[in-house]
GROMACS .gro file of C-alpha atoms in nm:
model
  375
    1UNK     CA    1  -0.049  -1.121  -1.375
    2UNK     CA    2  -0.310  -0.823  -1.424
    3UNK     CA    3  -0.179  -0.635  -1.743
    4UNK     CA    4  -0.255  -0.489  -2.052
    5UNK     CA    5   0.019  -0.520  -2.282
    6UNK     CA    6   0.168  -0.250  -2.503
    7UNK     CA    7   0.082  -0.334  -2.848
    8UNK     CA    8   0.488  -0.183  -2.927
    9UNK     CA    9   0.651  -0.369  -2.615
   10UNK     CA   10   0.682  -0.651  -2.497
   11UNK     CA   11   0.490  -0.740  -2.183
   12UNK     CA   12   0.618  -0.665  -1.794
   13UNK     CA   13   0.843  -0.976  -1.778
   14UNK     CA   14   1.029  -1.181  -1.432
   15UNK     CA   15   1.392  -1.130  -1.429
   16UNK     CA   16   1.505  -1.263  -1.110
   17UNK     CA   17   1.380  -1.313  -0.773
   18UNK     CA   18   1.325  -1.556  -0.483
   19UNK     CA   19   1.116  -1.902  -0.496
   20UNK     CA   20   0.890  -1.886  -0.215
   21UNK     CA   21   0.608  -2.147  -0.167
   22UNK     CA   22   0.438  -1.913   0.048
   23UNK     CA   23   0.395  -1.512   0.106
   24UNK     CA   24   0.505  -1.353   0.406
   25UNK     CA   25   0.158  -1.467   0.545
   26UNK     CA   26   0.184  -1.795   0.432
   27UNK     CA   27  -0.028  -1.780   0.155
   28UNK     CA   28  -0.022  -1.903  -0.220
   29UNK     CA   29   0.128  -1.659  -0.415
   30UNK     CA   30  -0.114  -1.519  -0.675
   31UNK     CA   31   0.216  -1.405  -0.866
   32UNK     CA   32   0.565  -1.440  -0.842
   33UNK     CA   33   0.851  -1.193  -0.642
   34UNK     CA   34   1.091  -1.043  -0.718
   35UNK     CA   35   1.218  -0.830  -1.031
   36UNK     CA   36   1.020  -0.764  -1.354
   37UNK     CA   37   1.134  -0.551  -1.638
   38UNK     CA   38   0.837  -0.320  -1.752
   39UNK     CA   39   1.044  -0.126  -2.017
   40UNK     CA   40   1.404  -0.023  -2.152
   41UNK     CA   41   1.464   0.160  -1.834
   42UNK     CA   42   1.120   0.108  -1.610
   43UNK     CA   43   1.149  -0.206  -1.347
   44UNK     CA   44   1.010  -0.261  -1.034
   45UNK     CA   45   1.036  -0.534  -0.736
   46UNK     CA   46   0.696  -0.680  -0.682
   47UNK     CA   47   0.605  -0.869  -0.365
   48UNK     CA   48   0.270  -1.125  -0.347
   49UNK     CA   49   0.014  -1.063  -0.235
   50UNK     CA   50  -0.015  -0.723  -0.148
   51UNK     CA   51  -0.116  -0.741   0.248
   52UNK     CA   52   0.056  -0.558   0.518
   53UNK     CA   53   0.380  -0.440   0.445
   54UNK     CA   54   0.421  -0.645   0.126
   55UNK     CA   55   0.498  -0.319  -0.061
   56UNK     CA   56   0.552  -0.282  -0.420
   57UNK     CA   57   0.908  -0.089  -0.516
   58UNK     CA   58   1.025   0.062  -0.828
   59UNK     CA   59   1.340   0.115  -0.976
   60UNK     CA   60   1.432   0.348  -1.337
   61UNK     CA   61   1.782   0.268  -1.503
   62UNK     CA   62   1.907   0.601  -1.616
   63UNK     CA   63   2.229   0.522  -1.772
   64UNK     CA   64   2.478   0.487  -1.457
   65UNK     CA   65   2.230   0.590  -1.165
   66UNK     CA   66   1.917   0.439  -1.071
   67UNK     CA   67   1.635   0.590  -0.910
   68UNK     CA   68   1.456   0.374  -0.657
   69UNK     CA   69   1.126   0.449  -0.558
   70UNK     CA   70   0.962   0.400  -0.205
   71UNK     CA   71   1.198   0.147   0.049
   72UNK     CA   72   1.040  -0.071   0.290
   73UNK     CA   73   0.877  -0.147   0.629
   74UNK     CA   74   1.205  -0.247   0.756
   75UNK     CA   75   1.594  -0.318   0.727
   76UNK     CA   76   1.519  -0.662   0.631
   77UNK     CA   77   1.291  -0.644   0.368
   78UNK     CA   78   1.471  -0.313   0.194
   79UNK     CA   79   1.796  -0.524   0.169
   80UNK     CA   80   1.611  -0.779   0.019
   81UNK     CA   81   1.476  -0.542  -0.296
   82UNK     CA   82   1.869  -0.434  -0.315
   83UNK     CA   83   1.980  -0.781  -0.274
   84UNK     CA   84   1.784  -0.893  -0.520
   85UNK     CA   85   1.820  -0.659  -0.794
   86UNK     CA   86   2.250  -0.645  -0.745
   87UNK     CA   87   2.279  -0.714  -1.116
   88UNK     CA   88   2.085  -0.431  -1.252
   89UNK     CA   89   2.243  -0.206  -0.977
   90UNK     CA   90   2.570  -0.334  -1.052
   91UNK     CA   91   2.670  -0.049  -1.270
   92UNK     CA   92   2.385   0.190  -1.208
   93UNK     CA   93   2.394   0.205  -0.844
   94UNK     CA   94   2.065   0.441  -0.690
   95UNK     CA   95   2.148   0.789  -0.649
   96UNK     CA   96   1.788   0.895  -0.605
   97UNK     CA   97   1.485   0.796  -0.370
   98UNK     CA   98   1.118   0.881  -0.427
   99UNK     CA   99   0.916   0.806  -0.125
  100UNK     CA  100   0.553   0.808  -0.174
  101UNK     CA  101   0.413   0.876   0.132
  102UNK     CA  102   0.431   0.843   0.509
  103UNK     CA  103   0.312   0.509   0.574
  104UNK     CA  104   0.597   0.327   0.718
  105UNK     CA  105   0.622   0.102   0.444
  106UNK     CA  106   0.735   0.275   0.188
  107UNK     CA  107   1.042   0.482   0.367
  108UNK     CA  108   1.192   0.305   0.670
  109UNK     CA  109   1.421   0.124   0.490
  110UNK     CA  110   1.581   0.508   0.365
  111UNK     CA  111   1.843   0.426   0.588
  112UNK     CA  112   2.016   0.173   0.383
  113UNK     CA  113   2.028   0.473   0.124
  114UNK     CA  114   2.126   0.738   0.341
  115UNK     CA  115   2.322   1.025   0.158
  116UNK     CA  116   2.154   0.980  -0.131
  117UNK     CA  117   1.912   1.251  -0.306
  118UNK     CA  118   1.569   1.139  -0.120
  119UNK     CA  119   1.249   1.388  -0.225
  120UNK     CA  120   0.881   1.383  -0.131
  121UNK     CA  121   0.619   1.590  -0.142
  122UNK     CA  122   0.587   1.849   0.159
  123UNK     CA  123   0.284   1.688   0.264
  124UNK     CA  124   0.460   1.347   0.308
  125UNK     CA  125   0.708   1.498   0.515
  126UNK     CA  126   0.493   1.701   0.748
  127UNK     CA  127   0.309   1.340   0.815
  128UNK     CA  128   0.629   1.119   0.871
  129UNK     CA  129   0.660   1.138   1.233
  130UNK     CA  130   0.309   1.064   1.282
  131UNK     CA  131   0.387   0.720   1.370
  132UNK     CA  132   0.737   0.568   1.494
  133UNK     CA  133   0.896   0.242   1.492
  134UNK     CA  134   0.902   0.209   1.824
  135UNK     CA  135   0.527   0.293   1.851
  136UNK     CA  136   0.462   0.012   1.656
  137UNK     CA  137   0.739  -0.262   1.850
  138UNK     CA  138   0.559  -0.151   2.181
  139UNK     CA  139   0.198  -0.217   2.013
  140UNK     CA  140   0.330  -0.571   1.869
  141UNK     CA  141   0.428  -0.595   2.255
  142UNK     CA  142   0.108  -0.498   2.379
  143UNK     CA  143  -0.086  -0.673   2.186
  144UNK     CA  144  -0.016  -1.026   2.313
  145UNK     CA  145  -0.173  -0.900   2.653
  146UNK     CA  146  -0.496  -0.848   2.489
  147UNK     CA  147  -0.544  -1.186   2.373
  148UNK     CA  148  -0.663  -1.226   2.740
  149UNK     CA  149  -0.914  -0.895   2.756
  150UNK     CA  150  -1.271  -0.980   2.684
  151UNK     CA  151  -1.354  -0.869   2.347
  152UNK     CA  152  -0.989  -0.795   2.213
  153UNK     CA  153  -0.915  -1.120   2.088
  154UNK     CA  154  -0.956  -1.064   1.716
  155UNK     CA  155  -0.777  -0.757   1.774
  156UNK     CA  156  -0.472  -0.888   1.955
  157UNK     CA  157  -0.484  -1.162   1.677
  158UNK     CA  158  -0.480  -0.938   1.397
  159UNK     CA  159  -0.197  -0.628   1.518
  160UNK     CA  160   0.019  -0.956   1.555
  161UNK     CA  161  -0.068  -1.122   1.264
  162UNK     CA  162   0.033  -0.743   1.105
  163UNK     CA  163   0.339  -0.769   1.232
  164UNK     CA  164   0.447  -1.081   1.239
  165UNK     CA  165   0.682  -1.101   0.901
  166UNK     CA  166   0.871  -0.760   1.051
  167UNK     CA  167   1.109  -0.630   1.288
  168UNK     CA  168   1.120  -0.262   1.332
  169UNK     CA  169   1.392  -0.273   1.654
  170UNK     CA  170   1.712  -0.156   1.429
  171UNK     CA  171   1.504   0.100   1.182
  172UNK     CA  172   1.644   0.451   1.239
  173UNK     CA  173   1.428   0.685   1.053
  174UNK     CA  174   1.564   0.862   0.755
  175UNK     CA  175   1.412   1.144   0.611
  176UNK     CA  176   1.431   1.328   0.251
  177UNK     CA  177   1.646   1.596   0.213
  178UNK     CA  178   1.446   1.742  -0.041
  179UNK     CA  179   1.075   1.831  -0.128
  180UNK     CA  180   0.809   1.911  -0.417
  181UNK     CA  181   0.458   2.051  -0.408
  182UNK     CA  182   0.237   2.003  -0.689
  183UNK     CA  183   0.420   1.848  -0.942
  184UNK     CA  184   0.809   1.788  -0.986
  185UNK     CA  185   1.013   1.666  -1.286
  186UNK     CA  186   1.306   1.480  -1.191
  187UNK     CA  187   1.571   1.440  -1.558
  188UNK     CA  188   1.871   1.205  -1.462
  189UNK     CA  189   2.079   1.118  -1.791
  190UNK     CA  190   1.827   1.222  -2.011
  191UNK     CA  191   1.554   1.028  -1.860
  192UNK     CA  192   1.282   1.205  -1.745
  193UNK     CA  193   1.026   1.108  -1.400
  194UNK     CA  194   0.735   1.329  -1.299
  195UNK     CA  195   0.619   1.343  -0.966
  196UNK     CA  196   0.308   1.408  -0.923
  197UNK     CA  197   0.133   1.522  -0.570
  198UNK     CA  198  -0.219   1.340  -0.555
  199UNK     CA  199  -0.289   1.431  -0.174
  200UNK     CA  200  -0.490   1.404   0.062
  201UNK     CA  201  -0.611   1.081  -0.047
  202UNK     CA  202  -0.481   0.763   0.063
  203UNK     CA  203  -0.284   0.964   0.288
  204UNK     CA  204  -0.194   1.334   0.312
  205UNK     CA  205   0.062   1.352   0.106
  206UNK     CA  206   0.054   1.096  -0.144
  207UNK     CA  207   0.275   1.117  -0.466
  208UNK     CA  208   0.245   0.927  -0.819
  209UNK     CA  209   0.522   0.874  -1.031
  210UNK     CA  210   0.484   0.857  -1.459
  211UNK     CA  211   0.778   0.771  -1.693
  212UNK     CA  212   0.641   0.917  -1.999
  213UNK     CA  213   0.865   0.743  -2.238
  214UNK     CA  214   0.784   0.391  -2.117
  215UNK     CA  215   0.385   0.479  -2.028
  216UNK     CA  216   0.476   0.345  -1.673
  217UNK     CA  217   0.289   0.502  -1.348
  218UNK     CA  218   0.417   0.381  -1.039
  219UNK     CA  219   0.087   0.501  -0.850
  220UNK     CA  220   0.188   0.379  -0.511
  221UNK     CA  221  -0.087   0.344  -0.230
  222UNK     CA  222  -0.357   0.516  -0.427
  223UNK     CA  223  -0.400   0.160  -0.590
  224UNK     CA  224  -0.404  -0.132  -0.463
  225UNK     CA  225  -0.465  -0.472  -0.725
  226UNK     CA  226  -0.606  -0.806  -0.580
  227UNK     CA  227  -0.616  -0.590  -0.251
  228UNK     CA  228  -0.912  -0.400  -0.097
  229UNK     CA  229  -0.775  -0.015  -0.104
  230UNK     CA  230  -0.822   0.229   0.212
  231UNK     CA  231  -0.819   0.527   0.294
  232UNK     CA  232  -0.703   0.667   0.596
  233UNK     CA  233  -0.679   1.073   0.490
  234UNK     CA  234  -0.917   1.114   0.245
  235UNK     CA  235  -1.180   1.268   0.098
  236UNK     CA  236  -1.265   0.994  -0.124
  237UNK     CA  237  -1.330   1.222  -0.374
  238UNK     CA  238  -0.985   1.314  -0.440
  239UNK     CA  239  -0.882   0.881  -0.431
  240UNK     CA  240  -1.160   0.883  -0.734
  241UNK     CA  241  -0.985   1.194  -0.868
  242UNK     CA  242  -0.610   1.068  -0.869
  243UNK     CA  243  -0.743   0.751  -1.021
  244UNK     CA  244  -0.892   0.975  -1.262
  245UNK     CA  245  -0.578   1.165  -1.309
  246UNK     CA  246  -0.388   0.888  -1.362
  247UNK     CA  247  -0.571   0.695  -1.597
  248UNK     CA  248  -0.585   1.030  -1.839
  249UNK     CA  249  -0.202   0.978  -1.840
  250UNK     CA  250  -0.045   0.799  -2.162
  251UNK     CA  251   0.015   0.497  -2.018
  252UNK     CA  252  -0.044   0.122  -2.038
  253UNK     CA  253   0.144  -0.019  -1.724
  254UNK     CA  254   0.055   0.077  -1.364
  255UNK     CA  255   0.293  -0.027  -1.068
  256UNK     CA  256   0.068  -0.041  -0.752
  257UNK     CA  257   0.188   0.051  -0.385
  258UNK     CA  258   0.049  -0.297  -0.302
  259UNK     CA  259  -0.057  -0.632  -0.506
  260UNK     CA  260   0.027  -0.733  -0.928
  261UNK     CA  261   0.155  -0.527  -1.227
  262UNK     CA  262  -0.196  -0.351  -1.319
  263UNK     CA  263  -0.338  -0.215  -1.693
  264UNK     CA  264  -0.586   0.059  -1.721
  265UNK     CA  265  -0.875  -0.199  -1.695
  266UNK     CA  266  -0.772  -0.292  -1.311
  267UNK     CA  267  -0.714   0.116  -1.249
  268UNK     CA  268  -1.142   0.159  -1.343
  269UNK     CA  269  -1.196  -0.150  -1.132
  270UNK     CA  270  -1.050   0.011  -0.812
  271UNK     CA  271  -1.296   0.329  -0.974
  272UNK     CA  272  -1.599   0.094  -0.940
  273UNK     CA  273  -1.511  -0.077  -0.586
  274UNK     CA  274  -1.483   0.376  -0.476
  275UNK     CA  275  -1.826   0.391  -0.648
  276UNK     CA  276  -1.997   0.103  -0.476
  277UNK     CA  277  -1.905   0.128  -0.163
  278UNK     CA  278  -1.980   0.497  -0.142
  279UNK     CA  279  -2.354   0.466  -0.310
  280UNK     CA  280  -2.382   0.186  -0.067
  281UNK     CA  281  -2.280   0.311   0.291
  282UNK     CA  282  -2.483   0.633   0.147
  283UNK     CA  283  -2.802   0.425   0.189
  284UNK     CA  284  -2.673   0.272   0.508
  285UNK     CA  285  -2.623   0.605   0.634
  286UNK     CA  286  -2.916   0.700   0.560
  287UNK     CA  287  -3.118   0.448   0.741
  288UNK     CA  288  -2.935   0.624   1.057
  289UNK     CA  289  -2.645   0.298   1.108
  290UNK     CA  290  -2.346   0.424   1.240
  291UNK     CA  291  -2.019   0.359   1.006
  292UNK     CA  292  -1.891   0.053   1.147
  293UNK     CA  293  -2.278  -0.122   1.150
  294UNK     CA  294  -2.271  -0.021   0.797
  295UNK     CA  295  -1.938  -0.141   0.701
  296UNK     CA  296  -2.087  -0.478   0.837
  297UNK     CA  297  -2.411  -0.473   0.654
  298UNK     CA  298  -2.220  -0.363   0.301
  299UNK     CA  299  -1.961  -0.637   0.329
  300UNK     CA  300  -2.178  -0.894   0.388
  301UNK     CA  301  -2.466  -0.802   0.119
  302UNK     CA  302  -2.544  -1.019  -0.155
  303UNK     CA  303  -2.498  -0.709  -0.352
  304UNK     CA  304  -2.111  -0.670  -0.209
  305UNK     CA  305  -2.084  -1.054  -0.275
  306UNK     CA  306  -2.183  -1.014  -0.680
  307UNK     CA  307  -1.929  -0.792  -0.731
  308UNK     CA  308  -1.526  -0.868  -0.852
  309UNK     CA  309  -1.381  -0.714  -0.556
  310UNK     CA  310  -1.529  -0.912  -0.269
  311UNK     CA  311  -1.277  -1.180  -0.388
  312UNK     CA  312  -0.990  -0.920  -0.299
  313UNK     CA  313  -0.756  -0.981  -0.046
  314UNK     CA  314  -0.882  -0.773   0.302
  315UNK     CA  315  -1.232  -0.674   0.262
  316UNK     CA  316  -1.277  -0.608   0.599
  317UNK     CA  317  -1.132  -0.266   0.485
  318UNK     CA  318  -1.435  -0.126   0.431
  319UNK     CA  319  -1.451  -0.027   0.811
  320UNK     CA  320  -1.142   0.261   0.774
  321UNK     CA  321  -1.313   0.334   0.434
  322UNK     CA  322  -1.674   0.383   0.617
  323UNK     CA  323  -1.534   0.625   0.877
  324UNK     CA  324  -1.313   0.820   0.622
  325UNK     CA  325  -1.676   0.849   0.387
  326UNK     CA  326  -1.897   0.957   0.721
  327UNK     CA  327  -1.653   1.217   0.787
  328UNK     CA  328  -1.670   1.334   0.426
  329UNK     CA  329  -2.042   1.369   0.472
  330UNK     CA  330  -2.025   1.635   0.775
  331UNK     CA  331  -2.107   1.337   1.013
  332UNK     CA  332  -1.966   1.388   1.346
  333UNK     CA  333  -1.800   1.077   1.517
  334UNK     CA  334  -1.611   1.032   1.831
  335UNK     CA  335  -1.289   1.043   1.695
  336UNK     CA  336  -0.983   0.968   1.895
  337UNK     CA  337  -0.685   1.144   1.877
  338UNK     CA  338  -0.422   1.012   1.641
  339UNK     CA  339  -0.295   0.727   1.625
  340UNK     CA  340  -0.534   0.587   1.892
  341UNK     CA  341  -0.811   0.674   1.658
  342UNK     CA  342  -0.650   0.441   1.394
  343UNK     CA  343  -0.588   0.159   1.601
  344UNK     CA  344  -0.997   0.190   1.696
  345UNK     CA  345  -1.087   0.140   1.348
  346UNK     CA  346  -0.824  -0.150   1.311
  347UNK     CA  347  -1.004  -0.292   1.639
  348UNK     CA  348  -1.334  -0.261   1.425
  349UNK     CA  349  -1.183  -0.376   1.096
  350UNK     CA  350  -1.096  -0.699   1.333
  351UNK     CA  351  -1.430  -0.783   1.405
  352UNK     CA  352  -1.545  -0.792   1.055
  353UNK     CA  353  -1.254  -0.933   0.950
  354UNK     CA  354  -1.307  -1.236   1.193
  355UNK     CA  355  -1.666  -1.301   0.959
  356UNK     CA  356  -1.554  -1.272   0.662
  357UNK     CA  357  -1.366  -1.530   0.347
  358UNK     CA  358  -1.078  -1.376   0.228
  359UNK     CA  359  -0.998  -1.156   0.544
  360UNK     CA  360  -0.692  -1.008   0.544
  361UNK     CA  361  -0.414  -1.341   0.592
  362UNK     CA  362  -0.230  -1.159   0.813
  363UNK     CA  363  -0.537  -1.190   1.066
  364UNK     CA  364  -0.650  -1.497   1.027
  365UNK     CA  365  -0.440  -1.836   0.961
  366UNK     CA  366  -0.190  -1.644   0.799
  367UNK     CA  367  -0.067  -1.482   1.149
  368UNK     CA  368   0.013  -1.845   1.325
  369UNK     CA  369   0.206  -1.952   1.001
  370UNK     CA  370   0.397  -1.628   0.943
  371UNK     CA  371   0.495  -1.604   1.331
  372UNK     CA  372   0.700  -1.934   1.268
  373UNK     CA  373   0.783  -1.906   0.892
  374UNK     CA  374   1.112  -1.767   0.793
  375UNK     CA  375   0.982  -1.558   0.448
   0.00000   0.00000   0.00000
C-alpha cells in the first residue's frame, strides 16, 4: 500500500471488505478492497486497481451522520460501498454527498442517496449532462459491430472491455441540490471538511476534499496512484497546480479518485510523470508530429521506459494527455464535437494501447475475463 505514515497515528488500516482473487478486470489485486480506517473519523472504500470505473470513495464519521464522498458508475457497485461499510453506517447513517466531478463514476450511484444534502462545485454541475447513461449502454451496444469494421478492432475491444464489469440500464441520474465555487467549508457535529474547487483540470469542475484534523485529502481524479492520470479538460498547468495546492496542505494521507492510499511522495511522483511527458511531447511537437504520432513515439522511448510510471496501469493514456497539451500550446486540431471527439481519442488511445505492456486490463485480456467474471 503506497503511504507515508503519520509519525502520531497509526497507519491507514483494512477493516472489512470482500476477498476477491481478481479485480473487476480480472487482474491481481495490487491491494486489497474494501474499507480502511485512515483516522478517528476519516475512512474511505478503496477498490484495486484503479482502471475504469474502479473508483475510490470516501466516507467522514461525524458523530451520528456520515458524509460520503463521490458514489459510483452504477447501482451495483454504489450498493456495494454501502453494503460493505453497514457497520460503520449503522449508527451514523450519510446525510451528506460530495461529488467530485462529472465523470460518471463518481455520481451515478446518487440515486441510492437521493434526499440527502448532495453539493458540488458549479462547474461540476454545468458538465453533468455532458454524457448519459444511456449514451454509454448504446456505445457498449455499438461497439460489438465494430469488431467487424476494418481498423476498429482494438477499439471495439477496448469500449467493451470498459464496460464490461457495469450496467448502466437502471441508473437514473441524480443531481446535487446544492453548489460551491471556490472553496466551501462543510462543519457537521463539529467536524469540519473543506471543499476545495481545483477546476478545469482533470475535468471542468473538479473538487478536492481536506479534513484538517486528520491531514486527510481525498483529491479525487486529479490523482491517480499505480494508474496513468488524464486529462480530458485541462490546461495541464492547473493539474500541476492542484497537485501543487494540495501537497502545500498539512497533510500526510491522500485518498485518490482512482488506485492505493497515497503519501506526499506518490502526490510529486504524479508531479514528475506531468513534467515528463510535457518536456517530452514539447520536443515531439516540435519536430512537427502530430499529437497522437507523438503520444506513440513518447510511450515507447527508452527514456519513457526508465522512468517509475511506465510500470503504471494504462499508459496508453498519454494519447488524451497529448491532445489536451497541443491544445494548451495554441495548436489547432480537428476536433470533434463532444463526446464524439472523446471517443476519437479513446479510438487512438486503442491503438497504442494494443502495443504496449501494462495497457489498460480492461482492453486487453482483462475484457474477455471480466465479460464472464461475476466481480
Amino acid at each position: 500500500m503506497n503511504t507515508n505514515a503519520r509519525c502520531d497515528e497509526q497507519p491507514p488500516r483494512w477493516l472489512t471488505g470482500p476477498a476477491r482473487r481478481h479485480t473487476r478486470f480480472g487482474e491481481t489485486p495490487a491491494f486489497r478492497e474494501g474499507l480502511y480506517a485512515l483516522g478517528r473519523h476519516c475512512h474511505a472504500w478503496m477498490v484495486p486497481n484503479g482502471s475504469w470505473g474502479e473508483t475510490n470513495s470516501g466516507l467522514v464519521v461525524c458523530g451520528n451522520q456520515t458524509v460520503l464522498i463521490d458514489t459510483c458508475w452504477d447501482v451495483r457497485t454504489t450498493q456495494a460501498v454501502l453494503d460493505g461499510a453497514a457497520d460503520l453506517l449503522g449508527n451514523a447513517p450519510i446525510e451528506h454527498v460530495i461529488n467530485s466531478h462529472a465523470d460518471g463514476d463518481h455520481w451515478w450511484g446518487n440515486q441510492l442517496l437521493a434526499g440527502r444534502h448532495i453539493i458540488a462545485s458549479d462547474a461540476c454541475i454545468a458538465q453533468m449532462d455532458e454524457l448519459k447513461p444511456n449514451s454509454l449502454r448504446a456505445l457498449s451496444t455499438a461497439s460489438r459491430g465494430l469488431e467487424f469494421v476494418p481498423g476498429l478492432g482494438p477499439f471495439s475491444r477496448y469500449m467493451r472491455g470498459m464496460f464490461a464489469p457495469y450496467n448502466f440500464a437502471d441508473v437514473r441520474l441524480t443531481y446535487p441540490n446544492d453548489s460551491f465555487s471556490g472553496t466551501h467549508t462543510l462543519d457537521v457535529n463539529g467536524v469540519t471538511l473543506e471543499l476545495i474547487e481545483l477546476g478545469p483540470a482533470h475535468t471542468e469542475g473538479d473538487c478536492a476534499v481536506f479534513v484538517p484534523d486528520e491531514r486527510v485529502v481525498y483529491a479525487a481524479d486529479v490523482l491517480f496512484v499505480g494508474a496513468t492520470p488524464l486529462a480530458w479538460a485541462g490546461p495541464i498547468a492547473n493539474v500541476v497546480s492542484a497537485l501543487e495546492r494540495l501537497l502545500a496542505l498539512e497533510a500526510d494521507v491522500f485518498v485518490p479518485g482512482h488506485g492505493a492510499i497515497a503519501g506526499r511522495a506518490d502526490v510529486q511522483q504524479t508531479l514528475d510523470y506531468w513534467d515528463f511527458i510535457q518536456t517530452a511531447l514539447h520536443a515531439e511537437k516540435t519536430r512537427g508530429r502530430p499529437p497522437t504520432q507523438a503520444a506513440h513515439a513518447v510511450a515507447q522511448s527508452a527514456a519513457f521506459k526508465r522512468q517509475p510510471f511506465a510500470a503504471w496501469d494504462s499508459p496508453e493514456r498519454i494519447v488524451t494527455n497529448a491532445f489536451t497539451l497541443y491544445r494548451d500550446w495554441g495548436v489547432s486540431l480537428r476536433d470533434l464535437p463532444e463526446p464524439l471527439g472523446r471517443l476519437n481519442i479513446l479510438r487512438r488511445q486503442a491503438d497504442l494501447a494494443r502495443a504496449m505492456p501494462g495497457a489498460c486490463p480492461a482492453c486487453m485480456h482483462g475484457a474477455m475475463k471480466a465479460a464472464t467474471r461475476k466481480p
